[in-house]
PDB file of C-alpha atoms in Angstrom:
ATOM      1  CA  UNK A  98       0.000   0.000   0.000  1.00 77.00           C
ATOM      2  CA  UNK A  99       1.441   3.306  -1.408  1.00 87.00           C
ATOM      3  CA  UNK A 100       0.195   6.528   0.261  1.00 91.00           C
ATOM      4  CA  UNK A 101       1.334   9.282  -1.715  1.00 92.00           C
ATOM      5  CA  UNK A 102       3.026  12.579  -0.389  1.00 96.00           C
ATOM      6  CA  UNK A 103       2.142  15.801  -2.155  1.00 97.00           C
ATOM      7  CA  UNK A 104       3.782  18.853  -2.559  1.00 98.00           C
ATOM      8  CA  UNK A 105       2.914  21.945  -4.381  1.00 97.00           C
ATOM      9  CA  UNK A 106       4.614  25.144  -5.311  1.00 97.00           C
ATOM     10  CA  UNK A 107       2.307  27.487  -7.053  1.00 96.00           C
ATOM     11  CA  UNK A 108       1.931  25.580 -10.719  1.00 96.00           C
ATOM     12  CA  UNK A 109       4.326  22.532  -9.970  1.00 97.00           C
ATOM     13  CA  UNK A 110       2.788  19.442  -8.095  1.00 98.00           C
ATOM     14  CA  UNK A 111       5.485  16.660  -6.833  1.00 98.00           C
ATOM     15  CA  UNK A 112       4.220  13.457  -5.775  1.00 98.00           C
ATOM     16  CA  UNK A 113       6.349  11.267  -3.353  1.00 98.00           C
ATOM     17  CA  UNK A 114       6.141   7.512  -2.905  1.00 98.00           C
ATOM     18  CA  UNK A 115       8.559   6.747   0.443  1.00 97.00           C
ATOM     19  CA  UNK A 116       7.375   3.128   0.372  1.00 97.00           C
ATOM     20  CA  UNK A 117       7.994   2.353  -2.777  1.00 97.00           C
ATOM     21  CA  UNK A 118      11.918   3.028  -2.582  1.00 98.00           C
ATOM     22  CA  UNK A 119      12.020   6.791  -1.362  1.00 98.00           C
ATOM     23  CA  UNK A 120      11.093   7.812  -4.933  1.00 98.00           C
ATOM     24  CA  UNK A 121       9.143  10.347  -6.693  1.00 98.00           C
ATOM     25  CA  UNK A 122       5.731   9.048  -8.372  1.00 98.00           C
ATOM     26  CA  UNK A 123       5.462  12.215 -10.528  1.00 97.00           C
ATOM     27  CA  UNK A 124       6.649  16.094 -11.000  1.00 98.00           C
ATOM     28  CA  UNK A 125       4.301  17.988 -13.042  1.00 98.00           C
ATOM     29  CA  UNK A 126       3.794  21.607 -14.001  1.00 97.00           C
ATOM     30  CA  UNK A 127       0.550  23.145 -14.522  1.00 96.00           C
ATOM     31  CA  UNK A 128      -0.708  19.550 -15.168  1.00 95.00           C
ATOM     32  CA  UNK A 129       2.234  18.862 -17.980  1.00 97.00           C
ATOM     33  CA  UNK A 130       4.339  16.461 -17.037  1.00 98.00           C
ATOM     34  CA  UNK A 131       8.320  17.088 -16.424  1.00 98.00           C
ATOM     35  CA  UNK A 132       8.878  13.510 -15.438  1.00 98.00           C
ATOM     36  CA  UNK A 133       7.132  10.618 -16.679  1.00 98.00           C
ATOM     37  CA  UNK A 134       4.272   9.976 -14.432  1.00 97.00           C
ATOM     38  CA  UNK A 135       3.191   6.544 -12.126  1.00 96.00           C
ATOM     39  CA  UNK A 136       0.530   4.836 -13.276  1.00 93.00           C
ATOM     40  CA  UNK A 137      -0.055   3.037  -9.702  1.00 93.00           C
ATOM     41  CA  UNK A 138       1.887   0.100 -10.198  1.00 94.00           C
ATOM     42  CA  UNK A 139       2.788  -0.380  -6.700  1.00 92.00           C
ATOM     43  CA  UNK A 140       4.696  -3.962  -7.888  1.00 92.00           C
ATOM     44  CA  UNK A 141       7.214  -2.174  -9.380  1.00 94.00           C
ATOM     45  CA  UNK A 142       9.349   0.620  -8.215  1.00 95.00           C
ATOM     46  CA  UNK A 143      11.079   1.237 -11.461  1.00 96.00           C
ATOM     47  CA  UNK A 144       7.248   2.466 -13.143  1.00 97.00           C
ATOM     48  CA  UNK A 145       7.551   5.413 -10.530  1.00 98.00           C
ATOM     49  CA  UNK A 146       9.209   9.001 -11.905  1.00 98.00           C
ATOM     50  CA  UNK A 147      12.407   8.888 -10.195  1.00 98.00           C
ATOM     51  CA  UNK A 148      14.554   6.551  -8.057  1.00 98.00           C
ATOM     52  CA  UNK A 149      17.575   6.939  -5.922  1.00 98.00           C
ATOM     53  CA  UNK A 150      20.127   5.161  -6.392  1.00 98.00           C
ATOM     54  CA  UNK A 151      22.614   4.119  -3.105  1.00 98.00           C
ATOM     55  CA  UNK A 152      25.104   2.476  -1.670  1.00 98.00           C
ATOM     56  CA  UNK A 153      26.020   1.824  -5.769  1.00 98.00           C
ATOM     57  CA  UNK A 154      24.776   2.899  -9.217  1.00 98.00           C
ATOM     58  CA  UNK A 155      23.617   0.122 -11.978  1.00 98.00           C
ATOM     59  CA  UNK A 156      25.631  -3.559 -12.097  1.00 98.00           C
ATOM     60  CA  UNK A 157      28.685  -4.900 -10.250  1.00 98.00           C
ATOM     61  CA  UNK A 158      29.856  -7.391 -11.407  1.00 98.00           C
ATOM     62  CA  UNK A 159      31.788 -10.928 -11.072  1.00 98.00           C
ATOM     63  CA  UNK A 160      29.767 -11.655  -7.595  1.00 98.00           C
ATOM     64  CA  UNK A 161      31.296  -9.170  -5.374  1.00 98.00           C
ATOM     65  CA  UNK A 162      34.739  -7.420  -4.966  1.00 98.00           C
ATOM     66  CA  UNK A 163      37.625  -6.549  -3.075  1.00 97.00           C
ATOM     67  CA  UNK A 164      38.286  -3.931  -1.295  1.00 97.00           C
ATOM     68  CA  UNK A 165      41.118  -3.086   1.043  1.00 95.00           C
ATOM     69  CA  UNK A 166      42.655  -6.705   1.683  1.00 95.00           C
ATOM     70  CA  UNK A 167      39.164  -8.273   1.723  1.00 96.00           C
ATOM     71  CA  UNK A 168      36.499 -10.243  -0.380  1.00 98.00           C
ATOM     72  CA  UNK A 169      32.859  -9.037  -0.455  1.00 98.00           C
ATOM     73  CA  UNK A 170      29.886 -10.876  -1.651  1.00 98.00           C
ATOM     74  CA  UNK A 171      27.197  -8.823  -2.988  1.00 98.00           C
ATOM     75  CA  UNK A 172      24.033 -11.148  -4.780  1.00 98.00           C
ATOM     76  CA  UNK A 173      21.768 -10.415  -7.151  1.00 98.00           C
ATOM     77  CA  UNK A 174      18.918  -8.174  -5.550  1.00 97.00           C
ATOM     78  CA  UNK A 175      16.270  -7.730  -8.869  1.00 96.00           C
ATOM     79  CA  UNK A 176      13.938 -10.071 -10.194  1.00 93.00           C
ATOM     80  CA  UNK A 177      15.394 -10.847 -14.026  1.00 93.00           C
ATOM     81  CA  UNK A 178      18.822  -9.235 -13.449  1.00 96.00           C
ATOM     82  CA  UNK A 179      21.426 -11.833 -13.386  1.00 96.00           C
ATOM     83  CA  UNK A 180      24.092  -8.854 -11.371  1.00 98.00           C
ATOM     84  CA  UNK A 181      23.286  -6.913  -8.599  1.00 98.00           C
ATOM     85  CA  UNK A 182      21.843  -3.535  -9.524  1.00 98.00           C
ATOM     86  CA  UNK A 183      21.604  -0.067  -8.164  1.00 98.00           C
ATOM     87  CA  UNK A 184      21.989  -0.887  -4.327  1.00 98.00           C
ATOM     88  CA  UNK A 185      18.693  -1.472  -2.447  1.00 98.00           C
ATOM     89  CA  UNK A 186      17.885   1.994  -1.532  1.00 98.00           C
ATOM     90  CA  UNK A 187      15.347   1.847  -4.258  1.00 98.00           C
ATOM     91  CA  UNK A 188      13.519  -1.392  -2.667  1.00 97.00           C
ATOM     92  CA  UNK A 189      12.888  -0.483   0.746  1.00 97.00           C
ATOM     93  CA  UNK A 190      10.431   1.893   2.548  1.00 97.00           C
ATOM     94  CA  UNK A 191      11.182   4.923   3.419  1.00 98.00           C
ATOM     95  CA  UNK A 192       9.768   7.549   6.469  1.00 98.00           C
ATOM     96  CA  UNK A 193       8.161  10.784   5.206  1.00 98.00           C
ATOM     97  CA  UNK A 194       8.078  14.001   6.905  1.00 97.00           C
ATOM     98  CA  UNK A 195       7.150  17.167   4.907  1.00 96.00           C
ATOM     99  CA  UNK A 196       5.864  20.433   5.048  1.00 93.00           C
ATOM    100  CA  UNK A 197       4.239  22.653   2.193  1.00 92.00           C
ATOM    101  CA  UNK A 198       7.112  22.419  -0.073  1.00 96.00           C
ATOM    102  CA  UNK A 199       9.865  20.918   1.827  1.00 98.00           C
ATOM    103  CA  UNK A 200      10.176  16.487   2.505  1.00 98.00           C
ATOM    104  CA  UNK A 201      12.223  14.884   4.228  1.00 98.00           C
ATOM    105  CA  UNK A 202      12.696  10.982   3.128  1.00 98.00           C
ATOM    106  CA  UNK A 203      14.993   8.900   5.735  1.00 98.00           C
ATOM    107  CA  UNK A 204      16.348   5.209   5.186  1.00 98.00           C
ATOM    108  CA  UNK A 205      18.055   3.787   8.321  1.00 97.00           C
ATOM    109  CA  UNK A 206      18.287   0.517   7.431  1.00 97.00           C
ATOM    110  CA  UNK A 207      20.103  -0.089   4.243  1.00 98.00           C
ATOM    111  CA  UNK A 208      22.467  -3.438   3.858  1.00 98.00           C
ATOM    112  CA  UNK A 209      22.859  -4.772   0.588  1.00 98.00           C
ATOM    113  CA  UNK A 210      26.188  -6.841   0.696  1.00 98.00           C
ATOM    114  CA  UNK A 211      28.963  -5.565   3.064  1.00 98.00           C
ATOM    115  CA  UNK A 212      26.840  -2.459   2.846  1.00 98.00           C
ATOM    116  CA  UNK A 213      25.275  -0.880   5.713  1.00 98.00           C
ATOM    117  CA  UNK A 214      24.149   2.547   5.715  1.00 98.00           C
ATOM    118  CA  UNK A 215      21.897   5.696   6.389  1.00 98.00           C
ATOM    119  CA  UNK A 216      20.640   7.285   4.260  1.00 98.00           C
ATOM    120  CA  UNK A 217      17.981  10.695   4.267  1.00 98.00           C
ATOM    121  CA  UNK A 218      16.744  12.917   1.124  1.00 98.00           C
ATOM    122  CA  UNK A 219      16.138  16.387   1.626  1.00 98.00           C
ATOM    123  CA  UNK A 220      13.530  17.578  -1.069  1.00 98.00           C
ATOM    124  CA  UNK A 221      12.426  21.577  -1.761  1.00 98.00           C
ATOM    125  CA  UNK A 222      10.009  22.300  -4.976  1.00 98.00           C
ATOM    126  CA  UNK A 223       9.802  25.934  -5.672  1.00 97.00           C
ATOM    127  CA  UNK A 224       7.878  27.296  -8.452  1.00 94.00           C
ATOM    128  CA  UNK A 225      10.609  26.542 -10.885  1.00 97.00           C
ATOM    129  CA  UNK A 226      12.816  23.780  -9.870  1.00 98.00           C
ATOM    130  CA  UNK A 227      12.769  20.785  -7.607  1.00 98.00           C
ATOM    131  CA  UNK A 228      16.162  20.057  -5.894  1.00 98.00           C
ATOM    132  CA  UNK A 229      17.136  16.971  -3.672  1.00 98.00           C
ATOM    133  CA  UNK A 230      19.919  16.433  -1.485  1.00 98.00           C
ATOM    134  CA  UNK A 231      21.015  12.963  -0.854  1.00 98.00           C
ATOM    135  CA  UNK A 232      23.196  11.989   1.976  1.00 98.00           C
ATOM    136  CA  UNK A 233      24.537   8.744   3.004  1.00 98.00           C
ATOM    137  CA  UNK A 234      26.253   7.531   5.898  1.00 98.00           C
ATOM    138  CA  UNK A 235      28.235   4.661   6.487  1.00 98.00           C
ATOM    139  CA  UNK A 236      26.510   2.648   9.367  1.00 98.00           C
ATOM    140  CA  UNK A 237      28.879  -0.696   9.252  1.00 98.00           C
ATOM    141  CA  UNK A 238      32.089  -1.606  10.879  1.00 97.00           C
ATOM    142  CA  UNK A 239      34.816  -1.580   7.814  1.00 96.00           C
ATOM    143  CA  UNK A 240      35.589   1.288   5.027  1.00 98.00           C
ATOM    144  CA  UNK A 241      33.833   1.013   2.325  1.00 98.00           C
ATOM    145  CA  UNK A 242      33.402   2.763  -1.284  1.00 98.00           C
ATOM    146  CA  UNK A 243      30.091   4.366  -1.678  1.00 98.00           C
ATOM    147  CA  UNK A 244      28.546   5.755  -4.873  1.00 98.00           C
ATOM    148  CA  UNK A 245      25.090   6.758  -5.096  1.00 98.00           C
ATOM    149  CA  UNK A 246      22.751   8.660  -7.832  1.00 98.00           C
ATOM    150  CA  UNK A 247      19.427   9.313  -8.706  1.00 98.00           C
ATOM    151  CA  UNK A 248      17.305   8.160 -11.928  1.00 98.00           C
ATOM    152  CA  UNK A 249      14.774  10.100 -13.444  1.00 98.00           C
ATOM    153  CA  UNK A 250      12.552   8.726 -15.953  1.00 98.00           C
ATOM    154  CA  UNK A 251      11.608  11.669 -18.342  1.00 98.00           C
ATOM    155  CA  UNK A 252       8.893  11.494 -21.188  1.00 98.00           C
ATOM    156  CA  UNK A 253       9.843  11.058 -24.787  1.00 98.00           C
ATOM    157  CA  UNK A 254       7.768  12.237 -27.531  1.00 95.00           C
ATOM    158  CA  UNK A 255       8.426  13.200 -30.980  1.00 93.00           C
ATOM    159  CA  UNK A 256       9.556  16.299 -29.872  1.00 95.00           C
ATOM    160  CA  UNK A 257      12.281  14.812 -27.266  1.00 98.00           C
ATOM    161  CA  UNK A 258      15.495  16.541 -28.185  1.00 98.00           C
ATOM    162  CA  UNK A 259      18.850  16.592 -25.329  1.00 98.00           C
ATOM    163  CA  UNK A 260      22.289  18.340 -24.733  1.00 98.00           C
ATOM    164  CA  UNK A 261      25.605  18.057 -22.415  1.00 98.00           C
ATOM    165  CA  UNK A 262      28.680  18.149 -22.884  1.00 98.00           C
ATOM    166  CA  UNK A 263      31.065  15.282 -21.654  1.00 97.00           C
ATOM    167  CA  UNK A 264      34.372  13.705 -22.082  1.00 96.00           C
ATOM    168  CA  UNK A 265      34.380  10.191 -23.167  1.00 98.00           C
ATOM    169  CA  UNK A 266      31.300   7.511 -23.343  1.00 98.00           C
ATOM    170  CA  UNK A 267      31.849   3.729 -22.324  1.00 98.00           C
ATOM    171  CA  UNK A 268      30.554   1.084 -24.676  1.00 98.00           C
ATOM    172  CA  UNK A 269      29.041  -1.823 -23.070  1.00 97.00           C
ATOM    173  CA  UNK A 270      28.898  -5.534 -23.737  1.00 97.00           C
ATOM    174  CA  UNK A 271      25.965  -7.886 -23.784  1.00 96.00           C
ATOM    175  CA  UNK A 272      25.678  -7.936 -20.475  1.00 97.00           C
ATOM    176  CA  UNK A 273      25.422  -4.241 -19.550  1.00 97.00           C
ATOM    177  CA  UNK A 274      28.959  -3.764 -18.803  1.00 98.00           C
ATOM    178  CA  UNK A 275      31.772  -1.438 -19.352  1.00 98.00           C
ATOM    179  CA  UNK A 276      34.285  -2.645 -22.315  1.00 97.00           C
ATOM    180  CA  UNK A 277      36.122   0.217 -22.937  1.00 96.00           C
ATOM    181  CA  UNK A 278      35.800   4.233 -22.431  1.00 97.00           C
ATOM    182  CA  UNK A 279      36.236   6.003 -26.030  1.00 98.00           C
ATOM    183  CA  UNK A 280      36.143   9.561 -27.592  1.00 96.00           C
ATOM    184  CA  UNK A 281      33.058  11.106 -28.334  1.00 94.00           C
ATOM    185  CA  UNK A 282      34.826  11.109 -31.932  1.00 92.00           C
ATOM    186  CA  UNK A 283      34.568   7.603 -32.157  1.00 95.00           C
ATOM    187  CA  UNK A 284      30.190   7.246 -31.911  1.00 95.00           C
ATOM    188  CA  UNK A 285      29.257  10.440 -33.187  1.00 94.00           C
ATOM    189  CA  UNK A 286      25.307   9.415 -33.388  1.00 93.00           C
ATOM    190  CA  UNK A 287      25.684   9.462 -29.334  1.00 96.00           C
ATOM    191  CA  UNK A 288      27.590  13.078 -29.326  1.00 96.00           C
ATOM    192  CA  UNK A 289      24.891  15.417 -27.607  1.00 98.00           C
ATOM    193  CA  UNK A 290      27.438  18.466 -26.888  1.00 95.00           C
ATOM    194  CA  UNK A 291      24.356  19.739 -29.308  1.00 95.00           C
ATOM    195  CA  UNK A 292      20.837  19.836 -29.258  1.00 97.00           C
ATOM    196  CA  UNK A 293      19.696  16.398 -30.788  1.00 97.00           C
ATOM    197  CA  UNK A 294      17.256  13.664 -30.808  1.00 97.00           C
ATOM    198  CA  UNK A 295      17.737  10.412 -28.874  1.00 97.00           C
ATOM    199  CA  UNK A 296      18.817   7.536 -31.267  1.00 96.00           C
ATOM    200  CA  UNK A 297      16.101   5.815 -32.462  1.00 96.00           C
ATOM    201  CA  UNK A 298      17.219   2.343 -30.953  1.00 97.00           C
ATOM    202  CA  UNK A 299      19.287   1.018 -27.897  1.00 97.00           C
ATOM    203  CA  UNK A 300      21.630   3.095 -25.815  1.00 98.00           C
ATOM    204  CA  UNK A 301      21.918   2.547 -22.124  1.00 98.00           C
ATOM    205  CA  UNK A 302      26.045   3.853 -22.291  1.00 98.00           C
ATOM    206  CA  UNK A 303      27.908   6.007 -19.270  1.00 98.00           C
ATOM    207  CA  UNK A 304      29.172   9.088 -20.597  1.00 98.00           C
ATOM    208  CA  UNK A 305      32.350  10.620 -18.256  1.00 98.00           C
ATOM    209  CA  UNK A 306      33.148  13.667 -17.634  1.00 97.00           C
ATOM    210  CA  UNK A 307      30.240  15.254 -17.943  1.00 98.00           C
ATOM    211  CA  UNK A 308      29.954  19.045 -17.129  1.00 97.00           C
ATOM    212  CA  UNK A 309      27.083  18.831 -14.565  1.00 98.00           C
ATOM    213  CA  UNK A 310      24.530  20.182 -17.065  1.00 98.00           C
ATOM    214  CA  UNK A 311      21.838  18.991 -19.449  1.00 98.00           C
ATOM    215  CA  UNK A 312      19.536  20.385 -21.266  1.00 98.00           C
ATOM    216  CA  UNK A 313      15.902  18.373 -22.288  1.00 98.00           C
ATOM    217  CA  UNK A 314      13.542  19.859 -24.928  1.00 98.00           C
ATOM    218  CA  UNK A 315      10.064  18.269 -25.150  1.00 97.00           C
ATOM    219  CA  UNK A 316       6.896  19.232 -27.093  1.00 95.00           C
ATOM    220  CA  UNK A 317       3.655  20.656 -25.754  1.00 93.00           C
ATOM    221  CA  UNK A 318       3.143  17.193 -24.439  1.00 92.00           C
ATOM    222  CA  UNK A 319       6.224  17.317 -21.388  1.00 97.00           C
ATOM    223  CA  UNK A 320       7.804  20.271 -19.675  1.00 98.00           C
ATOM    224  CA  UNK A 321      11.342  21.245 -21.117  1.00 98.00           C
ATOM    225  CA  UNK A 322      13.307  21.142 -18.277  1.00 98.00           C
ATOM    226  CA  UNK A 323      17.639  21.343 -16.974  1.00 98.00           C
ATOM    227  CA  UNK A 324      19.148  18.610 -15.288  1.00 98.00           C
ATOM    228  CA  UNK A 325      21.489  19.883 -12.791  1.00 98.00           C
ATOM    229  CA  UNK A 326      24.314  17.828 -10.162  1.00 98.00           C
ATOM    230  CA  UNK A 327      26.358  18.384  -7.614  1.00 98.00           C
ATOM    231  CA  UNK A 328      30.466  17.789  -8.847  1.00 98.00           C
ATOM    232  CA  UNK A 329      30.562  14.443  -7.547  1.00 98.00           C
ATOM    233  CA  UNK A 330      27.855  13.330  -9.685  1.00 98.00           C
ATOM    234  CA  UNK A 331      30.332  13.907 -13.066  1.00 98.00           C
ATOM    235  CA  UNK A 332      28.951  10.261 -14.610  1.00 98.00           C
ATOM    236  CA  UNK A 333      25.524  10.353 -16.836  1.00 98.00           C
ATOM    237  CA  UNK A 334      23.789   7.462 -18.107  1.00 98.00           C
ATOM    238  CA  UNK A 335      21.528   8.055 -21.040  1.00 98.00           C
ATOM    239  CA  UNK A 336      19.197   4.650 -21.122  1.00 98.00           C
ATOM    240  CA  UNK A 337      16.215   4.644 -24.053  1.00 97.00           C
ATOM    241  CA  UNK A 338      15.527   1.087 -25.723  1.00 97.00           C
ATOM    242  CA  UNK A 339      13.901   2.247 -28.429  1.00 97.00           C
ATOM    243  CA  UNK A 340      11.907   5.415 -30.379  1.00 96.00           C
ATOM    244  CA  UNK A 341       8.748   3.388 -29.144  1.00 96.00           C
ATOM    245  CA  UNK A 342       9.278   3.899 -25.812  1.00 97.00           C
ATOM    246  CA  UNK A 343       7.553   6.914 -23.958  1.00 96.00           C
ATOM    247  CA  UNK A 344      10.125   7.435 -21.707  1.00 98.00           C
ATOM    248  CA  UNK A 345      14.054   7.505 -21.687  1.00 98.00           C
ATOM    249  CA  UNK A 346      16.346   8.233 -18.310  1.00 98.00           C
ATOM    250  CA  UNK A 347      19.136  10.596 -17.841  1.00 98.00           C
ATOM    251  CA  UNK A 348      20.884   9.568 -14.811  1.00 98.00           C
ATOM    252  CA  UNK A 349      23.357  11.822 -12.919  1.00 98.00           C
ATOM    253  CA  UNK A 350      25.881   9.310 -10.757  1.00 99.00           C
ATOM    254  CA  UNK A 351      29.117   9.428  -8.811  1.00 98.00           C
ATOM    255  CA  UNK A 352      30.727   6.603 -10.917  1.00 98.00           C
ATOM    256  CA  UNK A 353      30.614   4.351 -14.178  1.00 98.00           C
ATOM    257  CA  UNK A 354      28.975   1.034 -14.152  1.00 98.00           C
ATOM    258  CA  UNK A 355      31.305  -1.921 -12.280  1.00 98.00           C
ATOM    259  CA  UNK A 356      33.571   1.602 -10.888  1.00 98.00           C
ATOM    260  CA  UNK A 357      34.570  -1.420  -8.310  1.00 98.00           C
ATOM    261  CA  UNK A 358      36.113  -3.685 -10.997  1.00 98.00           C
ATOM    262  CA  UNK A 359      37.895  -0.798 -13.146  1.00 98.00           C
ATOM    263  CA  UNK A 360      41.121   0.675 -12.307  1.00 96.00           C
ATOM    264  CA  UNK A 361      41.090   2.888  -9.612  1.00 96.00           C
ATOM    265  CA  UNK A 362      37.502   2.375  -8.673  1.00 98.00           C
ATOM    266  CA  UNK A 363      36.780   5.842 -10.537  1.00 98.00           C
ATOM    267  CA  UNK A 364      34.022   7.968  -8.621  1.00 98.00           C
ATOM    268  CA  UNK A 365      33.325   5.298  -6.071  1.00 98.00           C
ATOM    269  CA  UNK A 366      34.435   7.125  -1.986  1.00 98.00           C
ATOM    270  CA  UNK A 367      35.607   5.309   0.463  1.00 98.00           C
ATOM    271  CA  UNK A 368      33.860   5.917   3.734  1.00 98.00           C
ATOM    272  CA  UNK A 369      35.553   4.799   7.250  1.00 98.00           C
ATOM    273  CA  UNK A 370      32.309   3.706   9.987  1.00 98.00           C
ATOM    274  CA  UNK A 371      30.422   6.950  10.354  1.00 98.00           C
ATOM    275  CA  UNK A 372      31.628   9.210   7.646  1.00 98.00           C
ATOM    276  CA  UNK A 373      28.797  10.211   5.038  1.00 98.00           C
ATOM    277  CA  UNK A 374      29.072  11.240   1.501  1.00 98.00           C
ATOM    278  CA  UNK A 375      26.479  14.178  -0.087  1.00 98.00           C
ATOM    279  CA  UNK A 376      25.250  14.611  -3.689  1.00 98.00           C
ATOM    280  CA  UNK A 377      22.440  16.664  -5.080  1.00 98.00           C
ATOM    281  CA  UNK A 378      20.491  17.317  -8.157  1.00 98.00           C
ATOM    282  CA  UNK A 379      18.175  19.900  -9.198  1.00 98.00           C
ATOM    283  CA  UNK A 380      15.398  20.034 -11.600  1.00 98.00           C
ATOM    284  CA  UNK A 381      14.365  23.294 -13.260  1.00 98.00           C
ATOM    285  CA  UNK A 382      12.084  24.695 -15.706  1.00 98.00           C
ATOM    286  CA  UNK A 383      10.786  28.098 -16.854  1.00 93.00           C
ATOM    287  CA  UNK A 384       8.112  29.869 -15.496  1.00 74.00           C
ATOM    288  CA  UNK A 385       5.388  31.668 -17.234  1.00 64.00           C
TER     289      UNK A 385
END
């Protein structure tokens, strides 16, 4: 059982759903839509408008990993998904508390693996923008890396055009990991440093280095809206399987997919017992 948690800021409406996950069931704008909007499937967390993403962000890979002298085990947590996936903040319930225009979302008993953690989202809608802070504390007994994220599920219509500017893009294999990080150069149908239109089929790729700011144009059907993240959050994943889907994410995370198995761990932050990491990412659109 879902109860929804409104908040409104003159036109814009957000729509919380702390059991399902901590997420966001919709964010609309004088009834137009800037994320894609829940339908009510309470069975499935990934049908709401946007997830969090914590104590990790998409697959890891090869079981588990190692980490300072030691092995950790971490299992497969998703229904259909032969890795783990995008931690467990996303499956568990979440407490609410809220005023007008201000939520707060808390989590104080993530453990997914060696994981355990705290976790709290601090949400403020304003007339124009929606931002939420994330922060994420490490609860266990050895240093960890954390990464963490959020994953917005936008509409896509004809109209559906995007921009940022990155570094580099990993290509991924057949299972939905990295293979190697290339030149924007190299896949020039997947260069959005201007505005275009999402490819018509597949891409679910991490682009690096990205500048901390996108850009998404929609028709009269959606709200055109900017993506904004804090520095840490310099990895976005663009995920759309097809031109007949009517939705397509733009994710802003601290680290590639499988950071734990490439070299260096890039974006991943270690965390000794009790330290916390922050991250933050606002939502904004014009106001007429």
């Amino acid at each position: 059982m879902v109860t929804p948690v409104e908040l409104r800021s003159g036109l814009a409406q957000a729509v919380l759903a702390p059991e399902l996950g901590g997420g966001i069931a919709r964010l609309d704008v004088d009834g137009r839509a800037v994320l894609r909007p829940w339908k009510g499937d309470d069975t499935n967390t990934f049908s709401l408008g946007c997830n969090v993403l914590v104590p990790f962000s998409n697959r890891i890979s090869k079981g588990g990993f190692s980490w300072a002298g030691n092995h950790y085990t971490v299992e497969p947590n998703l229904e259909g998904e032969a890795l783990p996936i995008h931690g467990d903040g996303f499956q568990k319930p979440w407490t609410v508390s809220k005023d007008k225009t201000i939520a707060e979302m808390k989590l104080v008993d993530g453990a997914i693996g060696p994981w355990q953690y705290h976790a709290v989202q601090n949400i403020q809608l304003l007339q124009g923008s929606m931002e939420i802070e994330l922060v994420v504390t490490n609860t266990g007994s050895h240093s960890l890396p954390f990464g963490c994220g959020f994953h917005p599920w936008f509409p896509r219509n004809s109209g559906t055009r995007i921009s940022f500017d990155a570094k580099k893009i990993w290509m991924e294999n057949a299972q939905f990991l990295p293979t190697k990080e290339v030149a924007l150069s190299a896949v020039p149908q997947w260069d959005f440093r201007s505005e275009s239109p999402l490819p018509a089929g597949w891409i679910n790729n991490a682009f690096s280095g990205w500048r901390g700011v996108a850009h998404i144009f929609q028709n009269e059907d959606a709200v055109s809206c900017m993506v904004e993240a804090s520095a840490n959050l310099n990895t976005a994943i663009v995920f759309s399987p097809s031109q007949n889907a009517d939705f397509f994410c733009f994710e802003p995370v601290s680290h590639p997919v499988d950071a734990v198995h490439l070299p260096g761990s890039p974006g991943m932050k270690e965390l000794a017992p009790q330290q916390s990491m922050n991250a933050k990412m606002k939502i904004s659109w014009s106001v007429k």
